[in-house]
Amino acid sequence: KYELRAILLSASLMGIFLFAILYNVYARKIDVPTCIPYNASFQKAEIKEVDDLHYEVYIIAKMWTFDPGEIIIPPGSTVDFYLTSADVVHGFSIERKGVNLMAVPGAVNKVTVHFPDYGTYRIVCHEYCGIGHHNMMGKILVT
Ligand code: CUA
């Protein structure tokens, strides 16, 4: 019957969309931001070299800076960003990288970003956080 065909068609479309999402996540390793429970060991900002071209950067956002404010890495690096806030909710956007995270007090958000090319990438706060909001930024130097 006609209706049955319509149902089957939409069901298969749903299946295709679902497959596309899962394909993106697993096969192409697109980074899905994760929220991990607050870990007491993350009390200070730091840049850790895990091994060759793999870094962990622990970032604390606070009114109105990111700590560390400047991150220097070589091209080809993969960086795990761990992000938290010392006061209010801040945004964390890496320009030209499609990264949009929230820095939330009491929580740690993580995102992994690959930097194959030389360049400077600005980090900007995209969540209104008070009078210094528009000046709240940092940068990543791939050099
Ligand atoms: Cu921090 Cu806006």
Coordinates of N, CA, C and O and ligand atoms in Angstrom, one line a residue:
K1 N 0.8 -1.2 0.0 CA 0.0 0.0 0.0 C 0.9 1.3 0.0 O 2.0 1.2 0.4
Y2 N 0.2 2.3 -0.4 CA 1.0 3.6 -0.6 C 1.6 4.1 0.8 O 2.8 4.4 0.8
E3 N 0.7 4.0 1.8 CA 1.2 4.6 3.1 C 2.4 3.7 3.6 O 3.3 4.3 4.2
L4 N 2.3 2.4 3.4 CA 3.4 1.6 3.9 C 4.7 1.9 3.2 O 5.7 2.0 3.9
R5 N 4.6 2.2 1.9 CA 5.8 2.6 1.2 C 6.4 3.9 1.8 O 7.6 4.0 1.9
A6 N 5.5 4.9 2.1 CA 6.0 6.1 2.7 C 6.7 5.9 4.0 O 7.7 6.5 4.3
I7 N 6.1 5.0 4.8 CA 6.7 4.7 6.1 C 8.1 4.0 5.9 O 9.1 4.4 6.5
L8 N 8.1 3.1 5.0 CA 9.4 2.4 4.8 C 10.5 3.4 4.2 O 11.6 3.3 4.7
L9 N 10.0 4.3 3.4 CA 11.0 5.3 2.8 C 11.5 6.1 3.9 O 12.8 6.3 4.0
S10 N 10.7 6.6 4.8 CA 11.2 7.5 5.8 C 12.0 6.8 6.8 O 13.0 7.3 7.3
A11 N 11.7 5.5 7.1 CA 12.5 4.7 8.0 C 13.9 4.5 7.4 O 14.8 4.6 8.1
S12 N 13.9 4.3 6.1 CA 15.2 4.0 5.5 C 16.1 5.3 5.5 O 17.3 5.3 5.7
L13 N 15.4 6.4 5.3 CA 16.1 7.7 5.4 C 16.7 7.9 6.8 O 17.9 8.3 6.9
M14 N 15.9 7.6 7.8 CA 16.4 7.7 9.2 C 17.6 6.9 9.3 O 18.6 7.3 10.0
G15 N 17.5 5.7 8.8 CA 18.7 4.8 8.9 C 19.9 5.3 8.2 O 21.0 5.2 8.8
I16 N 19.7 6.0 7.1 CA 20.9 6.6 6.4 C 21.5 7.7 7.2 O 22.7 7.8 7.4
F17 N 20.6 8.5 7.8 CA 21.1 9.6 8.6 C 21.9 9.1 9.8 O 23.0 9.6 10.1
L18 N 21.3 8.1 10.4 CA 22.0 7.5 11.6 C 23.3 7.0 11.2 O 24.3 7.2 11.9
F19 N 23.3 6.3 10.1 CA 24.6 5.7 9.6 C 25.6 6.8 9.3 O 26.8 6.7 9.7
A20 N 25.1 7.9 8.7 CA 26.0 9.0 8.4 C 26.7 9.6 9.7 O 27.9 9.9 9.7
I21 N 25.9 9.7 10.7 CA 26.4 10.3 12.0 C 27.4 9.3 12.6 O 28.5 9.7 12.9
L22 N 27.1 8.1 12.6 CA 28.0 7.1 13.2 C 29.2 7.0 12.4 O 30.3 6.9 12.9
Y23 N 29.1 7.0 11.1 CA 30.2 7.0 10.2 C 31.2 8.1 10.5 O 32.4 8.0 10.6
N24 N 30.6 9.3 10.6 CA 31.4 10.5 11.0 C 32.2 10.3 12.3 O 33.3 10.7 12.4
V25 N 31.5 9.8 13.2 CA 32.1 9.7 14.6 C 33.2 8.7 14.6 O 34.3 9.0 15.1
Y26 N 32.9 7.5 14.0 CA 33.9 6.4 14.2 C 34.9 6.4 13.0 O 36.1 6.4 13.3
A27 N 34.4 6.4 11.8 CA 35.4 6.2 10.7 C 36.2 7.4 10.5 O 37.4 7.3 10.3
R28 N 35.6 8.6 10.5 CA 36.4 9.8 10.2 C 37.0 10.4 11.5 O 37.7 11.4 11.4
K29 N 36.7 9.8 12.6 CA 37.2 10.3 13.9 C 37.0 11.8 14.1 O 37.9 12.5 14.5
I30 N 35.8 12.2 13.8 CA 35.5 13.6 14.1 C 35.3 13.7 15.6 O 34.8 12.8 16.3
D31 N 35.9 14.8 16.1 CA 35.9 14.9 17.6 C 34.6 15.3 18.2 O 34.1 16.4 17.9
V32 N 34.1 14.5 19.0 CA 32.8 14.9 19.7 C 33.3 15.3 21.1 O 33.9 14.6 21.8
P33 N 32.9 16.6 21.4 CA 33.3 17.0 22.7 C 32.8 16.1 23.8 O 31.6 15.7 23.7
T34 N 33.6 15.9 24.9 CA 33.1 15.1 25.9 C 33.1 15.8 27.2 O 33.9 16.7 27.4
C35 N 32.2 15.5 28.1 CA 32.2 16.1 29.5 C 32.7 15.0 30.4 O 32.1 14.0 30.5
I36 N 33.8 15.3 31.1 CA 34.3 14.3 32.0 C 34.2 14.8 33.4 O 34.2 16.0 33.6
P37 N 34.0 14.0 34.4 CA 33.8 14.4 35.8 C 35.0 15.2 36.3 O 36.1 15.0 35.9
Y38 N 34.7 16.2 37.1 CA 35.7 17.0 37.7 C 36.8 16.2 38.4 O 36.5 15.3 39.2
N39 N 38.0 16.4 38.0 CA 39.1 15.7 38.6 C 39.9 16.7 39.4 O 40.4 17.7 38.9
A40 N 40.1 16.3 40.7 CA 40.8 17.2 41.6 C 42.2 17.5 41.2 O 42.8 18.5 41.6
S41 N 42.8 16.6 40.4 CA 44.2 16.8 40.0 C 44.3 18.0 39.0 O 45.4 18.5 38.8
F42 N 43.2 18.5 38.5 CA 43.3 19.6 37.5 C 43.0 20.9 38.3 O 41.9 21.4 38.3
Q43 N 44.1 21.4 38.9 CA 43.9 22.7 39.7 C 44.8 23.7 39.1 O 44.7 24.9 39.4
K44 N 45.7 23.3 38.2 CA 46.6 24.3 37.6 C 46.6 24.2 36.1 O 46.5 23.1 35.6
A45 N 46.8 25.3 35.5 CA 46.9 25.3 34.0 C 48.3 24.8 33.6 O 49.3 25.1 34.3
E46 N 48.3 24.0 32.6 CA 49.6 23.6 32.1 C 49.6 23.0 30.7 O 48.5 22.6 30.2
I47 N 50.7 22.9 30.1 CA 50.9 22.3 28.8 C 51.8 21.1 29.0 O 52.9 21.3 29.4
K48 N 51.3 19.9 28.7 CA 52.1 18.7 28.9 C 52.3 18.1 27.5 O 51.4 17.9 26.7
E49 N 53.6 17.7 27.3 CA 53.9 17.0 26.1 C 53.8 15.5 26.5 O 54.6 15.0 27.3
V50 N 52.8 14.8 26.0 CA 52.6 13.4 26.3 C 53.6 12.6 25.6 O 54.3 11.7 26.2
D51 N 53.7 12.8 24.3 CA 54.9 12.2 23.5 C 55.0 13.0 22.3 O 54.4 14.1 22.1
D52 N 55.8 12.6 21.3 CA 56.0 13.3 20.1 C 54.7 13.7 19.4 O 53.9 12.9 19.1
L53 N 54.5 15.0 19.3 CA 53.4 15.6 18.6 C 52.0 15.3 19.3 O 51.0 15.4 18.6
H54 N 52.1 15.0 20.5 CA 50.8 14.8 21.3 C 50.9 15.6 22.6 O 51.8 15.3 23.4
Y55 N 50.0 16.5 22.7 CA 50.0 17.4 23.9 C 48.7 17.3 24.6 O 47.7 17.0 24.0
E56 N 48.8 17.6 25.9 CA 47.6 17.8 26.8 C 47.7 19.2 27.3 O 48.7 19.6 27.9
V57 N 46.7 20.0 27.1 CA 46.7 21.3 27.6 C 45.5 21.5 28.5 O 44.4 21.3 28.2
Y58 N 45.9 21.9 29.7 CA 44.9 22.1 30.8 C 44.7 23.6 30.9 O 45.6 24.4 31.3
I59 N 43.5 24.0 30.5 CA 43.2 25.5 30.5 C 42.1 25.9 31.5 O 41.1 25.2 31.7
I60 N 42.5 26.9 32.2 CA 41.5 27.5 33.2 C 41.1 28.9 32.7 O 41.9 29.8 32.5
A61 N 39.8 29.0 32.4 CA 39.2 30.3 32.0 C 38.8 31.0 33.3 O 38.3 30.4 34.2
K62 N 39.1 32.3 33.3 CA 38.7 33.2 34.4 C 38.5 34.6 33.9 O 39.1 34.9 32.9
M63 N 37.8 35.4 34.6 CA 37.6 36.8 34.2 C 38.9 37.5 34.1 O 39.5 37.7 35.1
W64 N 39.4 37.9 33.0 CA 38.9 37.7 31.6 C 40.1 37.2 30.8 O 40.5 37.9 29.9
T65 N 40.6 36.1 31.2 CA 41.8 35.5 30.5 C 41.6 34.0 30.4 O 40.9 33.4 31.1
F66 N 42.4 33.5 29.5 CA 42.6 32.0 29.5 C 44.1 31.8 30.0 O 45.0 32.5 29.7
D67 N 44.2 30.8 30.9 CA 45.5 30.4 31.4 C 45.8 29.0 31.0 O 45.0 28.1 31.4
P68 N 46.8 28.7 30.2 CA 47.7 29.6 29.6 C 47.1 30.4 28.4 O 46.2 29.9 27.8
G69 N 47.6 31.6 28.3 CA 47.1 32.5 27.2 C 47.7 32.3 25.9 O 47.2 32.7 24.9
E70 N 48.9 31.6 25.9 CA 49.6 31.3 24.7 C 50.1 29.9 24.7 O 50.7 29.5 25.6
I71 N 49.7 29.2 23.6 CA 50.1 27.8 23.5 C 51.0 27.6 22.3 O 50.5 28.0 21.2
I72 N 52.2 27.1 22.4 CA 53.1 27.0 21.3 C 53.3 25.5 21.0 O 53.8 24.8 21.9
I73 N 53.0 25.1 19.8 CA 53.2 23.7 19.4 C 53.7 23.6 18.0 O 53.5 24.5 17.2
P74 N 54.3 22.5 17.7 CA 54.8 22.3 16.3 C 53.7 21.8 15.4 O 52.8 21.2 15.9
P75 N 53.8 22.0 14.1 CA 52.8 21.5 13.2 C 52.8 20.0 13.2 O 53.8 19.4 13.4
G76 N 51.6 19.5 13.0 CA 51.4 18.0 13.1 C 51.0 17.6 14.5 O 50.7 16.4 14.7
S77 N 50.8 18.5 15.4 CA 50.5 18.2 16.7 C 49.0 17.8 16.9 O 48.1 18.4 16.2
T78 N 48.8 16.9 17.8 CA 47.4 16.6 18.2 C 47.3 17.1 19.7 O 48.2 16.7 20.5
V79 N 46.3 17.9 20.0 CA 46.2 18.4 21.3 C 44.9 18.0 22.0 O 43.8 18.2 21.4
D80 N 45.0 17.5 23.2 CA 43.8 17.3 24.0 C 43.6 18.5 24.9 O 44.5 18.7 25.7
F81 N 42.6 19.2 24.7 CA 42.3 20.4 25.5 C 41.4 20.0 26.7 O 40.3 19.4 26.4
Y82 N 41.8 20.2 27.9 CA 40.9 20.1 29.0 C 40.6 21.5 29.6 O 41.5 22.3 29.8
L83 N 39.3 21.7 29.7 CA 38.9 23.1 30.0 C 38.0 23.2 31.2 O 37.1 22.4 31.4
T84 N 38.3 24.1 32.0 CA 37.5 24.4 33.2 C 37.5 25.9 33.4 O 38.2 26.7 32.8
S85 N 36.6 26.3 34.4 CA 36.6 27.8 34.7 C 36.7 28.0 36.2 O 36.3 27.1 37.0
A86 N 37.4 29.1 36.5 CA 37.6 29.4 38.0 C 36.5 30.3 38.5 O 36.4 30.5 39.7
D87 N 35.6 30.8 37.6 CA 34.6 31.6 38.2 C 33.2 31.4 37.5 O 32.4 30.6 37.9
V88 N 32.9 32.1 36.4 CA 31.6 31.9 35.7 C 31.8 31.1 34.5 O 32.9 30.7 34.1
V89 N 30.7 30.9 33.8 CA 30.7 30.1 32.5 C 31.4 31.0 31.4 O 31.0 32.2 31.2
H90 N 32.4 30.5 30.8 CA 33.0 31.2 29.7 C 32.9 30.3 28.4 O 32.6 29.1 28.5
G91 N 33.1 30.9 27.3 CA 33.1 30.2 26.0 C 34.6 29.9 25.6 O 35.5 30.6 26.1
F92 N 34.7 28.9 24.8 CA 36.1 28.6 24.3 C 36.0 28.2 22.8 O 35.5 27.1 22.5
S93 N 36.3 29.1 22.0 CA 36.2 28.9 20.6 C 37.5 29.0 19.9 O 38.2 30.0 20.1
I94 N 37.9 28.0 19.1 CA 39.2 28.2 18.4 C 38.9 28.5 17.0 O 38.2 27.7 16.3
E95 N 39.3 29.7 16.6 CA 38.9 30.1 15.2 C 39.5 29.2 14.1 O 40.6 28.8 14.3
R96 N 38.8 29.0 13.1 CA 39.1 28.2 11.9 C 39.3 26.7 12.3 O 39.8 26.0 11.5
K97 N 38.9 26.3 13.5 CA 39.0 24.9 13.8 C 37.6 24.3 14.2 O 37.5 23.2 14.4
G98 N 36.6 25.2 14.1 CA 35.2 24.7 14.4 C 35.1 24.2 15.8 O 34.2 23.3 16.1
V99 N 35.9 24.7 16.8 CA 35.8 24.2 18.1 C 34.9 25.2 19.0 O 35.2 26.4 19.0
N100 N 33.9 24.7 19.6 CA 33.1 25.5 20.5 C 32.8 24.7 21.7 O 32.1 23.8 21.8
L101 N 33.5 25.2 22.8 CA 33.3 24.5 24.1 C 32.8 25.5 25.1 O 33.0 26.7 24.9
M102 N 32.3 25.0 26.2 CA 32.0 25.9 27.4 C 33.0 25.6 28.5 O 33.3 24.4 28.8
A103 N 33.5 26.6 29.1 CA 34.3 26.5 30.3 C 33.3 26.6 31.5 O 32.8 27.7 31.7
V104 N 33.1 25.5 32.2 CA 32.1 25.5 33.3 C 32.8 25.3 34.6 O 33.5 24.4 34.8
P105 N 32.5 26.2 35.6 CA 33.1 26.0 36.9 C 32.7 24.6 37.5 O 31.5 24.3 37.4
G106 N 33.6 23.9 38.0 CA 33.3 22.6 38.6 C 33.2 21.4 37.7 O 32.9 20.3 38.1
A107 N 33.4 21.7 36.4 CA 33.4 20.6 35.4 C 34.5 20.8 34.4 O 35.1 21.8 34.3
V108 N 34.9 19.6 33.8 CA 36.0 19.7 32.8 C 35.4 19.2 31.5 O 34.8 18.2 31.4
N109 N 35.6 20.0 30.5 CA 35.2 19.6 29.1 C 36.5 19.4 28.3 O 37.5 20.0 28.5
K110 N 36.4 18.4 27.5 CA 37.5 18.0 26.7 C 37.3 18.0 25.2 O 36.2 17.6 24.8
V111 N 38.2 18.4 24.4 CA 38.1 18.3 23.0 C 39.5 18.0 22.4 O 40.5 18.5 23.0
T112 N 39.6 17.2 21.4 CA 40.9 16.9 20.8 C 40.9 17.6 19.4 O 40.0 17.5 18.6
V113 N 42.0 18.3 19.2 CA 42.1 19.0 17.9 C 43.5 18.7 17.3 O 44.5 18.6 18.0
H114 N 43.5 18.6 16.0 CA 44.7 18.3 15.2 C 45.2 19.6 14.5 O 44.3 20.3 14.0
F115 N 46.5 19.9 14.6 CA 47.0 21.1 13.9 C 48.1 20.7 12.9 O 49.2 20.7 13.2
P116 N 47.6 20.4 11.7 CA 48.6 19.9 10.7 C 49.4 21.1 10.1 O 50.6 20.8 9.7
D117 N 48.9 22.3 10.2 CA 49.6 23.4 9.5 C 50.1 24.5 10.4 O 49.6 24.7 11.5
Y118 N 51.1 25.2 9.8 CA 51.6 26.4 10.5 C 50.5 27.4 10.6 O 49.7 27.5 9.7
G119 N 50.6 28.2 11.6 CA 49.6 29.3 11.7 C 49.4 29.8 13.1 O 49.8 29.2 14.1
T120 N 48.6 30.8 13.2 CA 48.1 31.3 14.5 C 46.6 31.2 14.6 O 45.9 31.6 13.7
Y121 N 46.2 30.6 15.7 CA 44.8 30.4 15.9 C 44.3 31.1 17.1 O 44.9 30.8 18.2
R122 N 43.4 32.0 17.0 CA 42.9 32.8 18.1 C 41.9 31.9 18.9 O 41.1 31.2 18.3
I123 N 42.0 32.0 20.2 CA 41.0 31.5 21.1 C 40.1 32.6 21.6 O 40.7 33.6 22.1
V124 N 38.8 32.5 21.4 CA 38.0 33.6 21.9 C 36.9 33.1 22.8 O 36.4 31.9 22.7
C125 N 36.5 33.9 23.8 CA 35.4 33.6 24.6 C 34.1 34.0 23.9 O 34.0 35.2 23.6
H126 N 33.2 33.1 23.7 CA 32.0 33.5 22.9 C 30.8 33.4 23.8 O 29.7 33.2 23.3
E127 N 31.0 33.4 25.1 CA 29.9 33.4 26.1 C 30.0 34.7 26.9 O 31.0 34.9 27.5
Y128 N 28.9 35.5 26.9 CA 29.1 36.8 27.7 C 29.4 36.5 29.1 O 28.7 35.8 29.8
C129 N 30.5 37.1 29.6 CA 30.9 36.8 31.0 C 31.3 38.1 31.8 O 32.0 38.0 32.7
G130 N 30.8 39.2 31.3 CA 31.0 40.4 32.1 C 31.8 41.5 31.3 O 31.9 41.4 30.0
I131 N 32.2 42.5 32.0 CA 32.7 43.7 31.3 C 33.9 43.5 30.4 O 34.1 44.2 29.4
G132 N 34.7 42.5 30.8 CA 36.0 42.2 30.0 C 35.8 41.2 28.9 O 36.7 40.8 28.3
H133 N 34.5 40.8 28.7 CA 34.3 39.6 27.8 C 34.9 39.8 26.4 O 35.5 38.9 25.9
H134 N 34.7 40.9 25.8 CA 35.2 41.1 24.4 C 36.7 41.1 24.3 O 37.2 41.1 23.2
N135 N 37.4 41.3 25.4 CA 38.9 41.2 25.4 C 39.4 39.9 25.8 O 40.6 39.7 26.0
M136 N 38.6 38.9 26.1 CA 39.0 37.7 26.6 C 39.4 36.7 25.5 O 38.6 36.2 24.8
M137 N 40.7 36.6 25.3 CA 41.2 35.7 24.2 C 42.6 35.2 24.5 O 43.3 35.6 25.4
G138 N 42.9 34.2 23.8 CA 44.2 33.6 23.9 C 44.7 33.2 22.5 O 44.0 33.5 21.5
K139 N 45.8 32.5 22.4 CA 46.2 32.1 21.0 C 47.0 30.8 21.0 O 47.7 30.5 22.0
I140 N 46.9 30.2 19.9 CA 47.7 29.0 19.7 C 48.7 29.2 18.5 O 48.2 29.6 17.4
L141 N 49.9 29.1 18.8 CA 50.9 29.3 17.7 C 51.5 28.0 17.3 O 52.1 27.3 18.0
V142 N 51.2 27.7 16.0 CA 51.7 26.5 15.4 C 53.0 26.9 14.7 O 52.9 27.5 13.6
T143 N 54.1 26.5 15.2 CA 55.3 27.1 14.7 C 56.5 26.2 14.8 O 56.5 25.2 15.5
Ligands
CUA1 CU1 34.7 34.9 29.2 CU2 33.2 36.0 27.7

